[in-house]
PDB file of C-alpha atoms in Angstrom:
ATOM      1  CA  PHE C 317      34.984   4.188 -40.934  1.00 79.00           C
ATOM      2  CA  GLN C 318      35.186   7.971 -40.737  1.00 83.00           C
ATOM      3  CA  ARG C 319      32.421   8.098 -38.138  1.00 88.00           C
ATOM      4  CA  THR C 320      34.007   5.534 -35.788  1.00 92.00           C
ATOM      5  CA  LEU C 321      36.546   7.365 -33.622  1.00 93.00           C
ATOM      6  CA  LEU C 322      38.923   6.702 -30.759  1.00 93.00           C
ATOM      7  CA  ILE C 323      38.532   9.334 -28.029  1.00 95.00           C
ATOM      8  CA  ARG C 324      40.100   9.926 -24.645  1.00 93.00           C
ATOM      9  CA  SER C 325      39.812  12.085 -21.547  1.00 95.00           C
ATOM     10  CA  GLY C 326      42.662  11.810 -19.095  1.00 91.00           C
ATOM     11  CA  SER C 327      43.567   8.111 -18.911  1.00 87.00           C
ATOM     12  CA  GLU C 328      40.132   6.940 -20.130  1.00 90.00           C
ATOM     13  CA  GLN C 329      39.818   5.830 -23.763  1.00 91.00           C
ATOM     14  CA  ALA C 330      36.790   4.612 -25.704  1.00 93.00           C
ATOM     15  CA  THR C 331      35.283   4.215 -29.132  1.00 95.00           C
ATOM     16  CA  ALA C 332      32.800   6.912 -30.154  1.00 96.00           C
ATOM     17  CA  LEU C 333      30.325   6.986 -33.038  1.00 95.00           C
ATOM     18  CA  LYS C 334      29.870  10.316 -34.803  1.00 93.00           C
ATOM     19  CA  PHE C 335      26.084  10.487 -35.041  1.00 93.00           C
ATOM     20  CA  ASP C 336      23.774  13.046 -36.702  1.00 89.00           C
ATOM     21  CA  GLN C 337      20.390  13.827 -35.178  1.00 88.00           C
ATOM     22  CA  GLY C 338      18.186  16.867 -35.662  1.00 83.00           C
ATOM     23  CA  GLY C 339      20.917  18.779 -37.472  1.00 87.00           C
ATOM     24  CA  ARG C 340      23.412  18.360 -34.620  1.00 91.00           C
ATOM     25  CA  ILE C 341      26.489  16.110 -34.410  1.00 94.00           C
ATOM     26  CA  TYR C 342      26.911  13.899 -31.342  1.00 96.00           C
ATOM     27  CA  LEU C 343      29.584  11.469 -30.189  1.00 97.00           C
ATOM     28  CA  VAL C 344      27.930   8.312 -28.869  1.00 97.00           C
ATOM     29  CA  THR C 345      30.133   6.409 -26.437  1.00 97.00           C
ATOM     30  CA  THR C 346      29.915   4.528 -23.122  1.00 96.00           C
ATOM     31  CA  ARG C 347      28.582   5.856 -19.820  1.00 95.00           C
ATOM     32  CA  HIS C 348      31.801   4.497 -18.324  1.00 93.00           C
ATOM     33  CA  PHE C 349      33.649   7.137 -20.351  1.00 95.00           C
ATOM     34  CA  GLY C 350      31.047   9.900 -20.155  1.00 96.00           C
ATOM     35  CA  ARG C 351      30.662   9.840 -16.377  1.00 93.00           C
ATOM     36  CA  HIS C 352      34.159  11.316 -16.032  1.00 90.00           C
ATOM     37  CA  LEU C 353      33.176  14.387 -18.081  1.00 96.00           C
ATOM     38  CA  PRO C 354      31.496  17.586 -16.881  1.00 95.00           C
ATOM     39  CA  LEU C 355      27.893  17.926 -18.028  1.00 95.00           C
ATOM     40  CA  ASN C 356      28.698  21.127 -19.933  1.00 96.00           C
ATOM     41  CA  GLY C 357      31.774  22.297 -21.837  1.00 96.00           C
ATOM     42  CA  ALA C 358      33.763  19.053 -21.667  1.00 96.00           C
ATOM     43  CA  VAL C 359      37.042  18.740 -23.537  1.00 96.00           C
ATOM     44  CA  VAL C 360      37.900  15.403 -25.155  1.00 97.00           C
ATOM     45  CA  GLN C 361      40.658  14.342 -27.506  1.00 95.00           C
ATOM     46  CA  VAL C 362      40.108  12.536 -30.810  1.00 93.00           C
ATOM     47  CA  TRP C 363      42.797  10.332 -32.384  1.00 89.00           C
ATOM     48  CA  HIS C 364      43.464  11.352 -35.992  1.00 84.00           C
ATOM     49  CA  ALA C 365      46.540  11.401 -38.250  1.00 81.00           C
ATOM     50  CA  GLN C 366      48.595   9.660 -35.545  1.00 79.00           C
ATOM     51  CA  THR C 367      48.043  12.403 -32.981  1.00 86.00           C
ATOM     52  CA  TRP C 368      45.483  13.459 -30.362  1.00 90.00           C
ATOM     53  CA  ASN C 369      43.355  16.453 -31.394  1.00 93.00           C
ATOM     54  CA  GLU C 370      41.440  18.507 -28.830  1.00 96.00           C
ATOM     55  CA  LEU C 371      37.653  18.825 -29.227  1.00 96.00           C
ATOM     56  CA  ARG C 372      35.554  21.170 -27.069  1.00 96.00           C
ATOM     57  CA  THR C 373      31.999  19.890 -26.638  1.00 97.00           C
ATOM     58  CA  VAL C 374      28.674  21.493 -25.669  1.00 96.00           C
ATOM     59  CA  ARG C 375      27.149  19.052 -23.180  1.00 96.00           C
ATOM     60  CA  THR C 376      27.048  15.408 -22.124  1.00 97.00           C
ATOM     61  CA  LEU C 377      23.728  13.520 -22.118  1.00 95.00           C
ATOM     62  CA  PHE C 378      22.750  10.162 -20.623  1.00 95.00           C
ATOM     63  CA  PRO C 379      19.756   7.854 -21.203  1.00 92.00           C
ATOM     64  CA  GLY C 380      17.148   8.055 -18.436  1.00 86.00           C
ATOM     65  CA  SER C 381      17.897   4.525 -17.217  1.00 85.00           C
ATOM     66  CA  LYS C 382      21.230   4.228 -15.401  1.00 86.00           C
ATOM     67  CA  ASP C 383      21.326   0.577 -16.451  1.00 84.00           C
ATOM     68  CA  VAL C 384      22.051   1.695 -20.021  1.00 89.00           C
ATOM     69  CA  ASP C 385      25.821   2.140 -20.345  1.00 90.00           C
ATOM     70  CA  LEU C 386      25.721   4.898 -22.968  1.00 95.00           C
ATOM     71  CA  ALA C 387      26.682   8.567 -23.049  1.00 97.00           C
ATOM     72  CA  ILE C 388      25.881  11.058 -25.816  1.00 97.00           C
ATOM     73  CA  ILE C 389      28.262  14.004 -26.177  1.00 97.00           C
ATOM     74  CA  GLU C 390      26.897  16.964 -28.131  1.00 96.00           C
ATOM     75  CA  THR C 391      29.508  18.780 -30.207  1.00 95.00           C
ATOM     76  CA  GLY C 392      29.218  22.245 -31.693  1.00 91.00           C
ATOM     77  CA  GLU C 393      29.137  20.846 -35.234  1.00 91.00           C
ATOM     78  CA  ARG C 394      25.961  21.258 -37.285  1.00 89.00           C
ATOM     79  CA  ILE C 395      24.697  19.898 -40.605  1.00 84.00           C
ATOM     80  CA  ALA C 396      22.213  21.514 -42.981  1.00 74.00           C
ATOM     81  CA  LYS C 397      20.205  18.386 -43.832  1.00 69.00           C
ATOM     82  CA  PRO C 398      19.744  15.792 -41.065  1.00 62.00           C
ATOM     83  CA  TYR C 399      19.202  12.211 -42.138  1.00 62.00           C
ATOM     84  CA  ALA C 400      16.322  10.010 -41.025  1.00 62.00           C
ATOM     85  CA  VAL C 401      16.894   7.181 -38.531  1.00 64.00           C
ATOM     86  CA  VAL C 402      14.828   4.013 -38.919  1.00 63.00           C
ATOM     87  CA  LYS C 403      13.597   2.502 -35.656  1.00 63.00           C
ATOM     88  CA  SER C 404      15.594  -0.654 -34.947  1.00 64.00           C
ATOM     89  CA  ALA C 405      12.500  -2.388 -33.611  1.00 57.00           C
ATOM     90  CA  GLU C 406      11.080  -2.266 -37.133  1.00 62.00           C
ATOM     91  CA  VAL C 407      13.962  -4.213 -38.704  1.00 67.00           C
ATOM     92  CA  LEU C 408      15.585  -6.290 -35.964  1.00 71.00           C
ATOM     93  CA  THR C 409      15.282 -10.073 -36.332  1.00 77.00           C
ATOM     94  CA  THR C 410      17.199 -13.080 -35.046  1.00 80.00           C
ATOM     95  CA  GLY C 411      19.433 -14.677 -37.639  1.00 82.00           C
ATOM     96  CA  GLN C 412      20.123 -11.289 -39.196  1.00 83.00           C
ATOM     97  CA  GLN C 413      23.688 -10.729 -40.412  1.00 87.00           C
ATOM     98  CA  VAL C 414      25.356  -7.641 -38.990  1.00 90.00           C
ATOM     99  CA  TRP C 415      28.745  -5.943 -38.829  1.00 91.00           C
ATOM    100  CA  PHE C 416      30.257  -4.188 -35.829  1.00 91.00           C
ATOM    101  CA  MET C 417      33.312  -2.006 -35.522  1.00 91.00           C
ATOM    102  CA  GLY C 418      35.374  -0.158 -32.953  1.00 92.00           C
ATOM    103  CA  SER C 419      38.856   0.815 -31.844  1.00 84.00           C
ATOM    104  CA  MET C 420      41.385  -2.009 -31.593  1.00 74.00           C
ATOM    105  CA  GLY C 421      43.636  -0.373 -29.045  1.00 64.00           C
ATOM    106  CA  PRO C 422      47.359   0.307 -29.329  1.00 60.00           C
ATOM    107  CA  LEU C 423      49.490  -1.597 -31.821  1.00 56.00           C
ATOM    108  CA  LYS C 424      52.524  -3.479 -30.585  1.00 53.00           C
ATOM    109  CA  LEU C 425      55.721  -2.417 -32.343  1.00 50.00           C
ATOM    110  CA  SER C 426      56.174  -5.994 -33.568  1.00 51.00           C
ATOM    111  CA  MET C 427      52.890  -5.644 -35.482  1.00 49.00           C
ATOM    112  CA  MET C 428      54.035  -2.573 -37.399  1.00 49.00           C
ATOM    113  CA  PRO C 429      55.247  -3.091 -40.984  1.00 53.00           C
ATOM    114  CA  ALA C 430      58.998  -2.779 -41.563  1.00 56.00           C
ATOM    115  CA  SER C 431      58.424   0.274 -43.760  1.00 56.00           C
ATOM    116  CA  ALA C 432      56.658   2.194 -40.953  1.00 54.00           C
ATOM    117  CA  PRO C 433      58.620   5.106 -39.428  1.00 54.00           C
ATOM    118  CA  LYS C 434      60.387   4.289 -36.185  1.00 54.00           C
ATOM    119  CA  THR C 435      58.845   5.936 -33.134  1.00 52.00           C
ATOM    120  CA  SER C 436      58.728   5.517 -29.380  1.00 51.00           C
ATOM    121  CA  ARG C 437      55.121   6.773 -29.207  1.00 54.00           C
ATOM    122  CA  THR C 438      52.129   4.462 -28.750  1.00 55.00           C
ATOM    123  CA  LEU C 439      50.487   3.944 -32.131  1.00 57.00           C
ATOM    124  CA  PHE C 440      46.833   3.302 -32.830  1.00 61.00           C
ATOM    125  CA  PRO C 441      45.368   2.204 -36.164  1.00 62.00           C
ATOM    126  CA  GLU C 442      43.430   4.890 -38.048  1.00 67.00           C
ATOM    127  CA  ILE C 443      40.925   2.342 -39.385  1.00 75.00           C
ATOM    128  CA  PRO C 444      38.672   0.621 -36.802  1.00 82.00           C
ATOM    129  CA  MET C 445      38.361  -3.119 -36.357  1.00 84.00           C
ATOM    130  CA  VAL C 446      35.473  -4.620 -38.347  1.00 87.00           C
ATOM    131  CA  ASN C 447      33.874  -7.970 -37.573  1.00 87.00           C
ATOM    132  CA  ILE C 448      30.808  -9.843 -38.749  1.00 87.00           C
ATOM    133  CA  GLY C 449      28.232 -11.770 -36.774  1.00 86.00           C
ATOM    134  CA  THR C 450      24.639 -12.951 -36.586  1.00 86.00           C
ATOM    135  CA  ILE C 451      21.967 -11.816 -34.165  1.00 85.00           C
ATOM    136  CA  SER C 452      21.322 -14.854 -32.011  1.00 81.00           C
ATOM    137  CA  ALA C 453      19.011 -13.462 -29.299  1.00 78.00           C
ATOM    138  CA  ILE C 454      16.930 -10.410 -28.402  1.00 78.00           C
ATOM    139  CA  ASP C 455      16.201  -9.602 -24.754  1.00 73.00           C
ATOM    140  CA  PRO C 456      12.363  -9.365 -24.493  1.00 68.00           C
ATOM    141  CA  THR C 457      12.567  -7.775 -21.025  1.00 67.00           C
ATOM    142  CA  ARG C 458      14.126  -4.557 -22.380  1.00 65.00           C
ATOM    143  CA  PRO C 459      11.948  -3.452 -25.313  1.00 50.00           C
ATOM    144  CA  ASP C 460      13.145   0.138 -24.953  1.00 51.00           C
ATOM    145  CA  SER C 461      16.817  -0.836 -25.033  1.00 56.00           C
ATOM    146  CA  PHE C 462      16.969  -4.480 -26.036  1.00 61.00           C
ATOM    147  CA  GLU C 463      20.267  -6.267 -26.278  1.00 67.00           C
ATOM    148  CA  ILE C 464      21.686  -7.880 -29.395  1.00 72.00           C
ATOM    149  CA  HIS C 465      24.023 -10.853 -29.130  1.00 73.00           C
ATOM    150  CA  PHE C 466      26.748 -11.929 -31.536  1.00 70.00           C
ATOM    151  CA  SER C 467      28.897 -15.044 -31.559  1.00 64.00           C
ATOM    152  CA  ARG C 468      32.282 -14.076 -32.955  1.00 61.00           C
ATOM    153  CA  GLY C 469      35.539 -14.621 -31.045  1.00 68.00           C
ATOM    154  CA  GLY C 470      37.296 -12.309 -28.593  1.00 78.00           C
ATOM    155  CA  TYR C 471      37.693  -8.547 -28.807  1.00 85.00           C
ATOM    156  CA  ASN C 472      39.252  -5.532 -27.112  1.00 86.00           C
ATOM    157  CA  LEU C 473      36.901  -3.817 -24.644  1.00 89.00           C
ATOM    158  CA  LEU C 474      37.734  -0.538 -26.396  1.00 90.00           C
ATOM    159  CA  ILE C 475      35.234  -1.383 -29.155  1.00 91.00           C
ATOM    160  CA  ALA C 476      32.386  -0.521 -26.751  1.00 93.00           C
ATOM    161  CA  GLY C 477      30.592   2.531 -28.118  1.00 94.00           C
ATOM    162  CA  GLY C 478      31.166   1.465 -31.720  1.00 95.00           C
ATOM    163  CA  PRO C 479      28.335   1.016 -34.251  1.00 93.00           C
ATOM    164  CA  ILE C 480      26.432  -2.117 -35.210  1.00 91.00           C
ATOM    165  CA  ILE C 481      25.581  -2.024 -38.916  1.00 90.00           C
ATOM    166  CA  TYR C 482      23.155  -3.999 -41.075  1.00 88.00           C
ATOM    167  CA  TRP C 483      22.278  -4.071 -44.761  1.00 86.00           C
ATOM    168  CA  SER C 484      18.792  -2.727 -45.468  1.00 82.00           C
ATOM    169  CA  PRO C 485      17.167  -4.609 -48.367  1.00 81.00           C
ATOM    170  CA  VAL C 486      14.520  -1.858 -48.507  1.00 79.00           C
ATOM    171  CA  HIS C 487      16.861   1.136 -48.805  1.00 77.00           C
ATOM    172  CA  ARG C 488      19.672  -0.949 -50.349  1.00 82.00           C
ATOM    173  CA  ASP C 489      22.264   0.635 -48.102  1.00 82.00           C
ATOM    174  CA  PHE C 490      24.069   0.047 -44.802  1.00 85.00           C
ATOM    175  CA  GLU C 491      22.249   1.479 -41.776  1.00 86.00           C
ATOM    176  CA  ILE C 492      22.992   1.782 -38.054  1.00 88.00           C
ATOM    177  CA  LEU C 493      21.215  -0.835 -35.969  1.00 88.00           C
ATOM    178  CA  GLY C 494      22.751  -0.172 -32.576  1.00 89.00           C
ATOM    179  CA  ILE C 495      25.736   0.571 -30.333  1.00 93.00           C
ATOM    180  CA  ILE C 496      28.125  -1.956 -28.770  1.00 92.00           C
ATOM    181  CA  LYS C 497      27.693  -2.382 -25.022  1.00 91.00           C
ATOM    182  CA  ARG C 498      30.670  -2.329 -22.627  1.00 90.00           C
ATOM    183  CA  ASN C 499      30.927  -5.881 -21.262  1.00 87.00           C
ATOM    184  CA  GLU C 500      32.910  -5.197 -18.113  1.00 84.00           C
ATOM    185  CA  ARG C 501      31.736  -8.416 -16.442  1.00 84.00           C
ATOM    186  CA  ASP C 502      33.529 -10.737 -18.883  1.00 85.00           C
ATOM    187  CA  ALA C 503      36.609  -8.553 -19.457  1.00 85.00           C
ATOM    188  CA  VAL C 504      40.111  -9.708 -18.454  1.00 85.00           C
ATOM    189  CA  ASN C 505      43.507  -8.054 -18.711  1.00 86.00           C
ATOM    190  CA  ALA C 506      44.877  -8.014 -22.257  1.00 79.00           C
ATOM    191  CA  PRO C 507      47.780 -10.396 -23.002  1.00 75.00           C
ATOM    192  CA  PHE C 508      49.995  -7.472 -24.064  1.00 73.00           C
ATOM    193  CA  ASP C 509      51.493  -4.419 -22.380  1.00 71.00           C
ATOM    194  CA  SER C 510      49.900  -1.050 -23.067  1.00 69.00           C
ATOM    195  CA  ASN C 511      49.559   2.349 -21.465  1.00 68.00           C
ATOM    196  CA  PRO C 512      46.875   2.696 -20.254  1.00 71.00           C
ATOM    197  CA  PRO C 513      46.290  -1.055 -19.653  1.00 76.00           C
ATOM    198  CA  GLN C 514      43.681  -2.648 -21.924  1.00 81.00           C
ATOM    199  CA  LYS C 515      41.093  -5.377 -21.347  1.00 87.00           C
ATOM    200  CA  VAL C 516      39.729  -8.026 -23.703  1.00 84.00           C
ATOM    201  CA  VAL C 517      36.578 -10.146 -23.747  1.00 86.00           C
ATOM    202  CA  LYS C 518      37.009 -13.785 -24.772  1.00 82.00           C
ATOM    203  CA  SER C 519      33.424 -14.947 -24.370  1.00 77.00           C
ATOM    204  CA  GLY C 520      32.638 -14.723 -28.090  1.00 77.00           C
ATOM    205  CA  ILE C 521      29.520 -12.685 -27.352  1.00 82.00           C
ATOM    206  CA  VAL C 522      29.090  -9.008 -28.216  1.00 86.00           C
ATOM    207  CA  GLN C 523      26.057  -7.229 -26.784  1.00 86.00           C
ATOM    208  CA  GLY C 524      24.493  -4.080 -28.114  1.00 88.00           C
ATOM    209  CA  TYR C 525      21.881  -1.407 -27.489  1.00 89.00           C
ATOM    210  CA  SER C 526      19.357  -0.366 -30.088  1.00 87.00           C
ATOM    211  CA  ILE C 527      20.065   2.983 -31.772  1.00 88.00           C
ATOM    212  CA  ASP C 528      16.548   3.885 -30.585  1.00 86.00           C
ATOM    213  CA  VAL C 529      18.002   4.438 -27.102  1.00 89.00           C
ATOM    214  CA  VAL C 530      20.331   7.133 -28.425  1.00 92.00           C
ATOM    215  CA  VAL C 531      17.603   8.873 -30.426  1.00 90.00           C
ATOM    216  CA  ASP C 532      15.186   8.811 -27.470  1.00 89.00           C
ATOM    217  CA  ALA C 533      17.813  10.232 -25.076  1.00 92.00           C
ATOM    218  CA  ILE C 534      18.550  13.122 -27.459  1.00 92.00           C
ATOM    219  CA  ASN C 535      14.861  13.859 -28.015  1.00 89.00           C
ATOM    220  CA  ASP C 536      14.107  13.701 -24.273  1.00 89.00           C
ATOM    221  CA  SER C 537      16.891  16.202 -23.553  1.00 85.00           C
ATOM    222  CA  ARG C 538      15.269  18.732 -25.886  1.00 75.00           C
ATOM    223  CA  HIS C 539      11.924  18.460 -24.124  1.00 63.00           C
ATOM    224  CA  SER C 540      13.263  18.676 -20.582  1.00 59.00           C
TER     225      SER C 540
END
């Protein structure tokens, strides 16, 4: 939950995953969001404690293939002991149960509890939406960035960029399998008013990229 963030730049908003790799902290989000940022020294805002907090970043990276709708934003934060990332290709199977999470978008005032303080500001939940699904198909034509499909109701397009999680029976812990893809093709206007306007997907299918794509993009940037 603490690694799944709502970020914005100007009028653009997206979910971002706080991801550790090689001792550095990155924000993994959508290319749709990242393409509006400068390649170096971008400033984004992170939603926390019911307010937007400014975050100055180092650089913005993209996977080599423009077909992959992901952006990786390097922050200035460092960690002393990086953790290992297991290749998704080694664990991914159809029928596997997974969880995915992301930002739900603004809350309507009618959805707020009566005890909540009255405010005219747009409110966002601090805890991301969490849903459960089953991997139903793997795209064999994209082995470097295969897609994962879920069948589980509608969702706000803002969840794109959020993590896909699975339970590892080997390590007996939850691990990151992939990142939710932005499904612009099936998105329609949300049935509620918001500023900026939101979109929802009602197809019942969530697609995702393997976390391998993120790791490879970061590693490639170091060698270039």
